[in-house]
XYZ file of C-alpha atoms in Angstrom:
728
model
C 18.861 -2.180 6.519
C 18.585 -3.848 9.925
C 15.887 -6.507 10.271
C 14.017 -6.737 13.560
C 12.273 -9.976 14.504
C 8.800 -9.571 15.936
C 6.988 -12.739 16.910
C 8.787 -14.645 14.177
C 7.843 -12.016 11.566
C 10.273 -9.615 9.978
C 10.141 -5.886 10.564
C 12.656 -3.185 9.771
C 13.075 0.376 10.930
C 13.783 3.073 8.393
C 15.341 5.404 10.955
C 15.909 5.613 14.665
C 13.058 8.065 15.135
C 10.533 6.501 12.747
C 8.056 3.781 13.606
C 9.099 0.300 12.541
C 8.116 -1.202 9.217
C 6.670 -4.705 9.450
C 6.316 -6.943 6.423
C 7.392 -5.937 2.956
C 6.333 -3.086 0.634
C 5.218 -4.171 -2.818
C 3.910 -2.541 -5.987
C 2.214 0.841 -6.012
C -1.201 1.346 -7.594
C -3.195 4.199 -9.097
C -6.477 4.528 -10.946
C -8.522 1.971 -8.994
C -11.735 3.101 -7.274
C -11.479 1.079 -4.052
C -8.597 -0.132 -1.872
C -7.489 -3.146 -3.931
C -7.225 -5.583 -0.998
C -10.857 -5.022 0.083
C -13.676 -6.177 0.479
C -13.945 -7.831 3.883
C -15.105 -11.406 3.097
C -13.085 -11.670 -0.110
C -9.856 -13.605 -0.681
C -7.238 -12.238 -3.096
C -4.580 -14.955 -2.558
C -4.169 -18.647 -3.337
C -1.418 -21.269 -3.291
C -0.668 -23.817 -6.000
C 2.266 -25.226 -7.917
C 4.640 -24.446 -5.046
C 3.950 -20.690 -5.193
C 1.709 -18.032 -3.727
C -0.359 -16.023 -6.224
C -2.519 -12.911 -5.984
C -5.075 -10.916 -7.962
C -3.536 -7.409 -7.891
C -4.279 -4.128 -9.622
C -1.651 -2.904 -12.100
C -1.792 0.819 -12.827
C -2.740 1.509 -16.428
C -3.515 -2.159 -17.146
C -6.077 -3.637 -14.747
C -6.307 -6.659 -12.463
C -3.480 -9.113 -13.108
C -2.256 -12.411 -11.682
C 0.974 -11.998 -9.699
C 3.368 -14.603 -8.277
C 5.301 -14.160 -5.037
C 9.037 -14.677 -5.517
C 9.879 -15.700 -1.961
C 13.707 -15.295 -2.069
C 13.456 -11.646 -3.173
C 10.141 -10.962 -1.368
C 8.780 -9.531 -4.614
C 5.390 -9.887 -6.297
C 6.026 -10.500 -10.012
C 3.343 -9.922 -12.638
C 2.603 -12.910 -14.860
C 1.207 -10.552 -17.501
C -2.177 -12.304 -17.308
C -4.905 -9.648 -17.086
C -8.501 -10.437 -16.150
C -10.816 -7.476 -15.487
C -9.726 -4.020 -16.677
C -12.612 -2.194 -14.959
C -11.256 0.081 -12.231
C -14.580 0.010 -10.367
C -14.384 -3.706 -9.538
C -13.232 -5.953 -6.704
C -12.874 -9.732 -6.784
C -12.924 -12.978 -4.840
C -10.588 -15.820 -5.859
C -10.851 -19.603 -5.521
C -8.311 -22.310 -6.388
C -10.045 -25.712 -6.340
C -7.002 -27.860 -7.138
C -7.745 -27.899 -10.873
C -8.896 -24.423 -11.868
C -8.524 -20.860 -10.668
C -11.796 -18.921 -10.427
C -11.917 -15.117 -10.127
C -15.338 -13.547 -9.532
C -15.133 -9.839 -10.388
C -17.994 -7.457 -9.598
C -18.619 -3.720 -9.912
C -18.718 -2.102 -6.481
C -21.426 0.079 -4.964
C -20.799 0.688 -1.258
C -23.969 1.331 0.734
C -24.236 2.390 4.370
C -27.062 2.983 6.808
C -26.405 6.719 6.828
C -25.846 6.913 3.071
C -27.704 4.032 1.383
C -27.099 3.547 -2.327
C -29.048 1.352 -4.717
C -27.204 -1.275 -6.747
C -26.719 -0.240 -10.370
C -28.097 -2.447 -13.142
C -26.189 -3.100 -16.352
C -22.975 -3.740 -14.406
C -22.205 -7.443 -14.928
C -20.317 -9.521 -12.382
C -18.019 -11.885 -14.288
C -16.465 -15.256 -13.530
C -13.004 -15.889 -15.013
C -11.721 -19.487 -15.053
C -8.061 -20.332 -15.630
C -6.163 -23.559 -16.160
C -2.629 -23.979 -14.829
C 0.151 -25.728 -16.746
C 3.898 -25.310 -16.928
C 3.854 -22.679 -14.202
C 1.422 -20.465 -16.148
C -2.264 -19.567 -16.007
C -4.332 -19.410 -19.192
C -7.946 -18.271 -19.544
C -10.255 -21.125 -20.478
C -12.357 -20.954 -23.640
C -15.838 -19.528 -23.097
C -14.830 -17.369 -20.139
C -15.640 -15.014 -18.563
C -19.248 -16.000 -17.867
C -21.792 -13.604 -16.324
C -22.884 -14.275 -12.721
C -25.415 -11.431 -12.485
C -26.002 -7.940 -13.880
C -25.903 -5.541 -10.923
C -23.285 -3.810 -8.835
C -22.890 -4.907 -5.209
C -20.770 -4.057 -2.203
C -19.254 -7.544 -1.987
C -19.378 -10.949 -3.697
C -17.836 -14.284 -2.698
C -17.717 -17.710 -4.357
C -17.087 -21.358 -3.504
C -17.489 -24.728 -5.259
C -19.729 -27.587 -4.117
C -19.201 -31.328 -4.593
C -21.213 -31.381 -7.852
C -18.756 -28.920 -9.407
C -21.198 -25.990 -9.276
C -19.812 -22.577 -8.357
C -21.924 -20.689 -5.826
C -21.943 -16.900 -5.500
C -23.622 -14.652 -2.945
C -24.003 -10.897 -2.597
C -26.410 -8.325 -1.175
C -28.354 -6.083 -3.529
C -29.856 -2.735 -2.506
C -32.993 -1.418 -4.243
C -35.212 1.643 -3.791
C -34.544 5.356 -3.447
C -34.527 8.152 -0.881
C -38.246 8.778 -1.401
C -39.633 5.257 -1.100
C -36.833 3.935 1.091
C -34.163 1.304 0.528
C -34.322 -2.492 0.795
C -31.278 -4.750 0.977
C -31.648 -8.400 -0.063
C -29.373 -11.445 0.156
C -28.969 -12.995 -3.303
C -27.490 -16.296 -4.425
C -26.678 -17.843 -7.792
C -25.427 -21.250 -8.859
C -23.541 -22.200 -12.010
C -23.439 -25.239 -14.220
C -20.437 -27.478 -13.409
C -17.155 -25.531 -13.279
C -18.794 -22.161 -13.904
C -19.533 -22.648 -17.615
C -22.940 -20.929 -17.384
C -25.224 -19.446 -14.737
C -28.899 -19.611 -13.861
C -31.003 -16.642 -12.830
C -29.992 -14.981 -9.547
C -32.480 -15.647 -6.754
C -33.240 -14.367 -3.273
C -32.056 -16.869 -0.691
C -35.282 -18.759 0.142
C -35.401 -18.236 3.921
C -37.450 -16.065 6.256
C -36.457 -12.390 6.338
C -33.602 -12.207 3.797
C -33.613 -8.383 4.077
C -30.828 -6.961 6.286
C -29.772 -3.304 6.605
C -28.339 -1.452 3.560
C -24.895 -1.739 5.175
C -24.919 -5.546 5.460
C -23.081 -8.106 3.334
C -22.990 -11.884 2.817
C -20.448 -14.654 2.206
C -20.566 -18.273 1.030
C -18.520 -21.328 2.027
C -18.461 -25.010 1.036
C -17.966 -27.281 4.044
C -18.146 -30.867 5.234
C -18.568 -33.470 2.555
C -21.585 -31.990 0.725
C -22.783 -28.699 2.205
C -23.021 -25.048 1.183
C -23.436 -22.333 3.807
C -24.342 -18.673 3.374
C -23.720 -16.228 6.218
C -24.804 -12.597 6.345
C -24.873 -9.772 8.856
C -28.286 -8.377 9.804
C -27.915 -5.222 11.838
C -31.696 -4.679 11.856
C -32.134 -7.708 14.138
C -28.690 -7.650 15.777
C -27.864 -11.064 14.345
C -25.439 -12.860 12.091
C -27.532 -15.350 10.118
C -26.499 -18.738 8.746
C -28.349 -20.703 6.049
C -27.248 -24.168 4.880
C -28.224 -26.682 2.229
C -27.138 -30.114 0.971
C -25.581 -30.496 -2.474
C -27.986 -31.872 -5.060
C -31.165 -30.438 -3.517
C -33.218 -27.761 -5.247
C -31.357 -24.463 -4.845
C -34.508 -22.323 -4.862
C -36.788 -24.484 -2.689
C -37.415 -23.234 0.837
C -37.333 -26.836 2.060
C -33.708 -27.177 0.868
C -32.430 -24.486 3.219
C -32.099 -24.455 6.984
C -31.591 -21.035 8.590
C -30.490 -20.098 12.107
C -28.790 -17.263 13.987
C -25.064 -17.781 14.414
C -25.145 -15.058 17.060
C -27.870 -12.630 18.093
C -28.093 -9.734 20.519
C -28.124 -5.974 20.727
C -25.281 -4.627 18.533
C -23.721 -8.078 18.003
C -23.855 -7.671 14.198
C -21.786 -5.480 11.920
C -20.890 -5.686 8.235
C -17.453 -7.286 8.711
C -17.223 -11.039 8.305
C -14.949 -13.673 6.821
C -15.488 -17.411 6.397
C -13.089 -20.343 6.184
C -13.872 -24.056 5.895
C -11.739 -26.728 7.512
C -11.531 -29.064 4.540
C -9.551 -31.785 6.307
C -12.089 -32.123 9.143
C -14.667 -34.790 8.298
C -17.114 -33.161 10.692
C -16.968 -30.032 8.517
C -16.356 -27.311 11.072
C -16.757 -23.775 9.735
C -14.848 -20.856 11.233
C -16.174 -17.282 10.920
C -14.641 -14.036 12.163
C -17.180 -11.262 12.745
C -17.112 -7.714 14.057
C -19.722 -6.529 16.542
C -21.184 -3.025 16.870
C -20.859 -2.914 20.659
C -18.399 -0.052 20.399
C -21.261 2.136 19.110
C -23.275 1.851 22.337
C -20.879 1.013 25.165
C -17.761 2.487 26.747
C -16.932 -0.858 28.374
C -13.591 -1.617 26.758
C -13.681 -5.275 27.782
C -16.665 -6.120 25.579
C -15.896 -8.101 22.402
C -15.124 -6.173 19.241
C -14.206 -9.229 17.157
C -15.667 -12.696 17.678
C -14.659 -16.086 16.324
C -17.696 -18.271 15.622
C -17.203 -22.018 15.104
C -20.014 -24.062 13.558
C -20.042 -27.766 14.446
C -22.362 -29.731 12.136
C -22.566 -32.561 14.637
C -24.483 -30.326 17.053
C -25.759 -27.823 14.498
C -24.709 -24.999 16.795
C -22.085 -22.273 17.087
C -19.536 -21.634 19.792
C -18.006 -18.195 20.173
C -14.821 -16.717 21.599
C -13.397 -13.213 21.755
C -10.602 -12.371 19.330
C -10.218 -8.758 20.485
C -12.093 -6.235 22.629
C -13.422 -2.707 22.172
C -10.340 -1.413 23.967
C -8.132 -2.910 21.258
C -9.737 -0.677 18.571
C -9.657 -3.394 15.907
C -11.653 -3.962 12.727
C -11.871 -5.823 9.388
C -11.023 -9.365 10.543
C -9.666 -12.158 8.385
C -8.851 -15.708 9.445
C -6.772 -18.512 8.035
C -6.484 -22.099 9.273
C -3.153 -23.829 9.911
C -4.215 -27.475 9.884
C -0.724 -28.845 10.533
C -0.246 -26.899 13.752
C -3.985 -26.883 14.621
C -4.106 -23.077 14.808
C -6.533 -20.440 13.655
C -4.738 -17.227 12.679
C -6.786 -14.034 13.033
C -5.669 -10.844 11.268
C -7.198 -7.386 11.681
C -6.626 -3.637 11.403
C -5.745 -1.520 14.444
C -3.839 1.742 15.065
C -0.069 1.705 14.590
C 2.324 0.241 17.139
C 3.028 3.653 18.643
C -0.657 4.382 19.370
C -2.273 3.087 22.548
C -5.880 4.174 21.878
C -7.907 5.331 18.919
C -10.538 7.851 17.892
C -12.777 5.102 16.540
C -12.567 1.416 15.664
C -11.683 0.835 12.053
C -9.129 3.640 11.825
C -6.298 2.606 9.441
C -2.933 1.915 11.006
C -1.287 -1.514 11.000
C -2.230 -5.171 10.547
C -1.964 -7.442 13.601
C -2.118 -11.207 14.081
C -3.440 -13.351 16.939
C -3.538 -17.146 17.087
C -5.465 -19.758 19.058
C -6.031 -23.489 19.042
C -8.649 -24.585 16.531
C -10.051 -27.008 19.118
C -10.130 -24.497 21.978
C -9.855 -21.017 20.424
C -8.842 -18.812 23.348
C -6.989 -15.704 22.184
C -4.559 -13.740 24.338
C -5.471 -10.189 25.296
C -4.367 -7.186 23.271
C -4.143 -6.382 19.587
C -1.631 -9.119 18.846
C 1.624 -9.109 16.903
C 2.162 -6.449 14.209
C 2.731 -8.136 10.855
C 2.277 -5.283 8.352
C 3.074 -1.639 9.089
C 4.402 1.258 7.031
C 6.463 3.078 9.632
C 6.288 6.404 7.806
C 2.556 6.260 6.963
C 0.203 4.674 9.502
C -2.547 3.941 6.993
C -2.500 0.158 6.540
C -5.889 -1.510 6.162
C -7.991 -4.175 4.410
C -5.968 -7.320 5.055
C -6.753 -10.251 2.764
C -5.520 -13.813 2.448
C -6.626 -17.206 1.072
C -9.604 -19.552 1.432
C -7.190 -22.482 1.642
C -5.719 -23.989 4.784
C -1.953 -23.573 5.236
C 0.883 -25.736 6.561
C 4.675 -26.023 6.416
C 4.589 -26.740 2.685
C 2.868 -23.423 1.910
C 3.972 -20.932 4.535
C 1.618 -18.079 5.346
C 0.972 -14.905 3.346
C -1.356 -11.978 3.980
C -1.715 -8.868 1.824
C -2.900 -5.363 2.719
C -2.818 -1.879 1.208
C -1.904 1.635 2.264
C -4.495 3.710 0.452
C -2.762 6.948 1.446
C 0.528 6.087 -0.290
C -1.248 3.797 -2.824
C 1.039 0.850 -2.193
C 0.524 -2.847 -1.457
C 2.299 -4.385 1.551
C 2.467 -8.045 2.558
C 3.693 -10.424 5.240
C 5.285 -13.775 4.479
C 6.749 -16.423 6.733
C 7.408 -20.133 6.732
C 5.434 -22.354 9.121
C 7.024 -25.019 11.300
C 6.241 -28.701 11.461
C 7.954 -29.956 8.327
C 11.024 -29.689 6.151
C 11.080 -26.294 4.449
C 12.069 -26.066 0.790
C 15.719 -25.223 0.099
C 16.551 -21.541 -0.232
C 17.198 -19.938 -3.574
C 20.796 -19.615 -4.671
C 22.399 -16.339 -3.531
C 23.054 -13.486 -5.955
C 26.801 -12.951 -5.848
C 28.175 -9.404 -5.772
C 31.106 -7.600 -4.189
C 33.061 -4.369 -4.099
C 36.802 -3.932 -4.582
C 38.861 -0.956 -3.400
C 40.852 0.207 -5.226
C 40.243 -1.327 -8.652
C 43.373 0.176 -10.214
C 46.800 1.465 -9.203
C 50.508 0.737 -9.268
C 52.179 -2.485 -8.144
C 52.248 -3.670 -5.463
C 48.505 -2.979 -5.240
C 46.639 -3.992 -2.092
C 42.916 -4.506 -2.783
C 40.206 -4.965 -0.155
C 37.284 -7.145 -1.325
C 33.911 -6.855 0.405
C 31.108 -9.368 -0.115
C 27.752 -7.672 -0.885
C 25.911 -10.810 -2.026
C 22.214 -11.184 -1.279
C 20.280 -14.363 -0.547
C 22.255 -15.446 2.561
C 25.324 -17.252 1.193
C 27.017 -19.668 3.574
C 30.398 -19.975 1.827
C 32.583 -17.819 -0.412
C 35.232 -18.815 -2.974
C 37.485 -16.052 -4.345
C 39.782 -16.299 -7.360
C 41.848 -13.130 -7.737
C 42.992 -13.725 -11.320
C 46.695 -14.036 -10.547
C 46.513 -17.525 -9.054
C 45.574 -16.372 -5.573
C 42.433 -17.660 -3.827
C 40.554 -17.230 -0.574
C 37.501 -18.652 1.218
C 36.983 -15.848 3.753
C 33.986 -13.580 3.308
C 35.877 -10.274 3.029
C 39.498 -10.916 2.041
C 42.369 -8.609 1.042
C 44.827 -9.442 -1.713
C 48.058 -7.905 -2.957
C 48.847 -7.798 -6.686
C 52.621 -7.703 -7.098
C 52.899 -7.582 -10.895
C 51.451 -5.181 -13.454
C 48.611 -6.565 -15.530
C 44.848 -6.778 -15.941
C 43.212 -9.333 -13.643
C 39.676 -10.684 -13.306
C 38.677 -11.190 -9.667
C 35.750 -13.579 -9.234
C 33.549 -14.385 -6.236
C 31.413 -17.540 -6.130
C 28.783 -17.346 -3.375
C 27.072 -20.571 -2.291
C 24.250 -21.765 -0.039
C 21.995 -24.846 0.114
C 20.108 -23.627 -2.944
C 23.147 -23.395 -5.228
C 25.787 -20.854 -6.226
C 26.322 -17.855 -8.501
C 29.404 -15.845 -9.445
C 30.343 -12.211 -10.015
C 33.537 -10.674 -11.421
C 35.409 -7.358 -11.512
C 38.491 -6.166 -13.402
C 41.572 -5.095 -11.411
C 44.143 -3.044 -13.362
C 47.723 -2.911 -12.020
C 50.386 -0.666 -13.587
C 54.118 -0.070 -13.003
C 55.577 3.187 -11.748
C 53.586 6.320 -11.279
C 51.124 7.211 -14.037
C 50.770 11.020 -14.316
C 47.232 12.331 -14.437
C 46.013 13.153 -17.945
C 46.385 16.718 -19.166
C 43.378 18.822 -18.207
C 42.038 15.729 -16.385
C 38.906 15.689 -14.262
C 39.176 14.392 -10.705
C 36.403 13.422 -8.326
C 36.296 15.062 -4.919
C 34.144 14.345 -1.907
C 30.538 13.128 -1.969
C 27.584 13.520 0.374
C 24.310 11.612 0.722
C 21.000 12.352 2.412
C 17.561 10.784 2.671
C 14.228 11.251 4.387
C 12.101 8.196 5.272
C 9.248 10.523 6.312
C 7.184 12.166 3.586
C 8.279 15.742 2.890
C 8.141 18.223 0.017
C 11.771 19.345 0.436
C 14.887 17.537 -0.810
C 18.008 18.993 0.859
C 21.457 17.759 -0.189
C 24.610 18.978 1.631
C 27.531 20.465 -0.289
C 30.519 18.066 -0.256
C 33.451 19.058 1.962
C 36.461 20.722 0.330
C 34.391 22.135 -2.517
C 35.865 25.260 -4.117
C 34.659 27.839 -6.628
C 34.806 26.452 -10.149
C 34.126 22.873 -9.100
C 31.143 21.215 -10.728
C 28.633 19.415 -8.540
C 26.525 16.527 -9.871
C 23.451 15.689 -7.780
C 20.790 13.046 -8.221
C 17.912 11.832 -6.080
C 14.999 9.406 -6.247
C 11.539 10.315 -4.910
C 8.596 8.084 -4.037
C 5.148 8.333 -5.688
C 6.148 10.227 -8.844
C 6.288 13.889 -7.769
C 7.617 16.710 -9.936
C 9.981 19.499 -8.916
C 8.184 22.767 -8.328
C 11.333 24.704 -7.364
C 15.018 24.095 -8.218
C 17.875 25.754 -6.265
C 19.633 28.630 -8.009
C 22.322 27.717 -10.534
C 21.345 24.068 -11.002
C 20.682 22.677 -14.497
C 18.739 19.483 -15.135
C 20.522 16.456 -16.585
C 17.351 14.388 -16.317
C 14.148 15.749 -14.806
C 11.095 13.651 -13.894
C 12.611 10.397 -15.207
C 9.927 7.846 -14.280
C 11.141 4.619 -12.675
C 7.657 3.135 -12.334
C 4.231 4.272 -11.259
C 5.692 4.485 -7.752
C 8.960 6.456 -8.070
C 10.811 9.056 -10.137
C 14.447 10.145 -10.377
C 16.163 13.480 -10.972
C 19.760 14.553 -11.810
C 21.284 18.060 -11.975
C 24.662 19.816 -12.230
C 25.972 23.159 -10.956
C 29.161 25.215 -11.259
C 30.143 26.243 -7.724
C 30.300 29.990 -7.130
C 32.381 32.041 -4.705
C 29.712 32.039 -2.000
C 27.667 28.862 -2.344
C 25.446 27.764 0.565
C 26.217 24.745 2.735
C 23.316 22.811 1.202
C 20.899 22.938 -1.705
C 17.118 22.386 -1.574
C 14.618 21.264 -4.206
C 10.853 21.569 -3.675
C 8.615 18.683 -4.733
C 4.987 18.862 -5.823
C 3.879 16.379 -3.126
C 5.248 15.142 0.193
C 7.156 11.873 -0.350
C 10.124 9.840 0.874
C 13.406 10.382 -1.000
C 17.112 9.570 -1.101
C 20.005 11.166 -2.992
C 23.542 12.518 -3.037
C 26.097 14.934 -4.534
C 29.648 14.462 -5.901
C 32.118 17.295 -6.544
C 34.327 17.230 -9.663
C 37.388 19.406 -10.303
C 38.859 20.255 -13.694
C 35.510 20.520 -15.483
C 34.881 23.119 -18.216
C 32.809 25.788 -16.433
C 31.328 27.180 -19.657
C 30.132 23.862 -21.134
C 30.220 21.276 -18.339
C 28.612 18.445 -20.333
C 30.672 16.766 -23.052
C 27.934 14.556 -24.521
C 24.227 14.011 -24.760
C 22.218 12.263 -22.050
C 21.106 8.612 -22.349
C 18.489 6.893 -20.186
C 16.788 3.504 -19.810
C 13.988 2.117 -17.595
C 12.723 -1.301 -16.533
C 9.362 -1.302 -14.688
C 8.886 -5.068 -14.214
C 10.252 -5.237 -10.635
C 12.092 -8.384 -11.773
C 15.117 -6.796 -13.468
C 18.513 -7.655 -11.963
C 20.505 -5.438 -14.319
C 19.997 -2.402 -16.523
C 22.138 -1.200 -19.420
C 22.562 2.466 -20.253
C 22.980 3.124 -23.989
C 26.296 4.307 -25.389
C 27.061 8.018 -25.526
C 29.627 9.809 -27.704
C 32.163 12.103 -26.049
C 33.725 15.062 -27.870
C 36.868 15.388 -25.732
C 39.708 13.164 -24.630
C 39.734 12.381 -20.896
C 36.038 13.164 -20.456
C 34.521 11.880 -17.209
C 31.669 9.453 -17.837
C 29.038 9.881 -15.106
C 25.770 8.092 -14.442
C 23.476 6.648 -11.855
C 20.476 4.494 -11.110
C 17.309 4.971 -9.095
C 15.063 2.255 -7.671
C 11.440 2.047 -6.558
C 12.814 0.433 -3.409
C 14.248 1.226 0.008
C 16.870 -1.562 -0.125
C 20.300 -0.534 -1.467
C 21.842 -3.031 -3.856
C 23.485 -1.350 -6.875
C 26.791 -2.499 -8.331
C 28.217 -0.072 -10.945
C 29.534 -1.112 -14.370
C 32.890 -2.843 -14.535
C 35.718 -0.299 -14.286
C 33.461 2.425 -12.847
C 33.887 3.879 -9.369
C 30.781 4.131 -7.194
C 30.816 7.534 -5.505
C 27.777 7.103 -3.254
C 24.554 5.202 -2.683
C 21.730 6.736 -0.646
C 21.244 4.698 2.561
C 17.474 4.161 2.643
C 14.028 5.564 1.693
C 14.101 5.593 -2.140
C 17.487 4.456 -3.407
C 19.681 6.506 -5.754
C 23.302 5.768 -6.739
C 26.026 7.546 -8.728
C 29.288 6.358 -10.336
C 31.912 7.523 -12.852
C 34.810 6.494 -15.095
C 37.360 8.473 -17.138
C 37.276 7.862 -20.912
C 40.750 8.541 -22.284
C 39.822 8.885 -25.960
C 36.909 10.798 -27.443
C 34.226 8.807 -29.235
C 31.599 6.184 -28.501
C 31.672 5.069 -24.887
C 29.947 1.736 -25.319
C 27.105 0.615 -23.087
C 27.319 0.528 -19.284
C 25.502 -2.048 -17.133
C 24.510 -1.777 -13.464
C 23.519 -4.932 -11.520
C 21.331 -5.304 -8.418
C 18.688 -7.455 -6.770
C 15.268 -7.532 -8.485
C 13.671 -4.088 -8.639
C 12.043 -1.488 -10.868
C 14.877 0.766 -12.050
C 15.877 3.687 -14.259
C 19.412 4.698 -15.310
C 20.910 7.901 -16.727
C 24.378 8.729 -18.052
C 26.300 11.564 -19.670
C 29.894 12.922 -19.576
C 31.693 15.919 -18.073
C 33.955 18.012 -20.352
C 37.547 18.669 -19.228
C 38.571 22.295 -18.703
């Protein structure tokens, strides 16, 4: 799959006619009430121990801690589950010693549809220690922050070790009216217990039902709480000094960060510049100017910078009404002195929009932290699903970033129910060495009579820089894709060692060389032509072409992999299921069928799926198969849903006939082809993109147990099936 560089970020196009993908697709999700990368001020990511981590929803399990495996661009579950409530969202904080996750039940309120917070719904604080590359929940946790649902909640830690939390809480009903109030709570050191929640002790802590708040620790000893107040057209900012009474009015100083008609909305995000002794605070906010003005040059997103030395805010425009952007997030690159702003806007193929906030793609803009002037336009696309323009709710980390961390942002496509993310290294330092490549290769042919000329093709992943081949007969090569001639009959093991700065790995295949001409086995099965097809755009129809040269009496074996777990609602005439609805993960499913070709078969065959999804598949024709009982054995399957598997082994089957044709294939919850069939098997096809399926075969000369068969690949979620065809 071709990679396209865009502003230093990776994007790839699934087809010539489709929009480009930017970033990387990750795990799918189901069963969670809200988009799992929301809400706007919250941070779902953190960096420690040389890795990026995230709080992500796992279907059927709950919120779990995941680690980003950078070489494979894969989020890997650690198996550590915190909250199992599907109605929650969370804010995360890594303070250098502990991980804190504040999880709260969500009630979303708006001005047009206000909803009261629900009591008896505790917000919980989970605290984890980190050792040996693993997180473990500390004794006595979770603790309870408060006992009501809220639209949002954020946390930070002050210099006394207390954890601070803020949220807005709506009370009332449609008869008496609704009141929204900014609440705060403060814990004992390190979150071990909490006091009683209290209303922030400032004048007019009652914004509109739609408004939310956020908290940030800044400078050497300060806590700041910011909230939107659409009733007064202001974004308000209240600060206090660590160690003063949290509930005393005299401890808090309140001011307007910005104020004016329609300058407030309910989108804000705070970051603190920890390395700046003056304690600057950066806030990205969305205005409501698009609701009252058609002037496309007015600001839609603003960057506010608080300078404690002057006690005032400066402001600069991130994007305008004409850019149709929403849901801002910011992250500070202290090494390169840049503020990175991320936001939602329509996809790259859309110039305008029906309204700001419409899902589409995630864009990035940067500016100097000292003089934050952003270029015009939406910015550089960093996350986009080319086949489903529904990306939204970008999230990142509270921490500053530099060349030692790189930069990661996470978003979700709530139409396809899949996470996506962007990752890249940052300049200014020596990057860590790459991971060792995963060696793999193909050989063609793998058997024949001497002299046998074999072409070897490197298919290694992980960017090897050198290749060392040992052909098993004393011959060697250091070219990437060599050819080698075997002059003497025998069984040889060809080995490739692929190397880069991170190390080396090896892979091997068996080459069988015979003398003279070996006649085909009596009543033997031979493989004919194959075809593949795929559709990177969601559709309910899977159409696979008939292989060329197919004749009546041939047996076709078809398999395909479909995204998002559909079922087949209609199967073409004459096809019999080998495996039907074999789940790969919560995000993909595979299917396999066979058919005896008739005298007037169509040029292609179509299956109907229960929902519109992306898919990939293929068909192979076999000749010499028993038309009455095409299958010679039972069917065996296996599945690995961890997204970290690099191989899968199909169980042994038992054939009833000599010279049966073993057949099988794998399907991935992935759009990146990578399968290598078992040793001695011939790969007939591998679907080129969308959701990957692959098929291979091998003749078994003597009836009986076949033994297991192992496919290898780069890390993915995978399922495998196998059976055997019966000779005529």
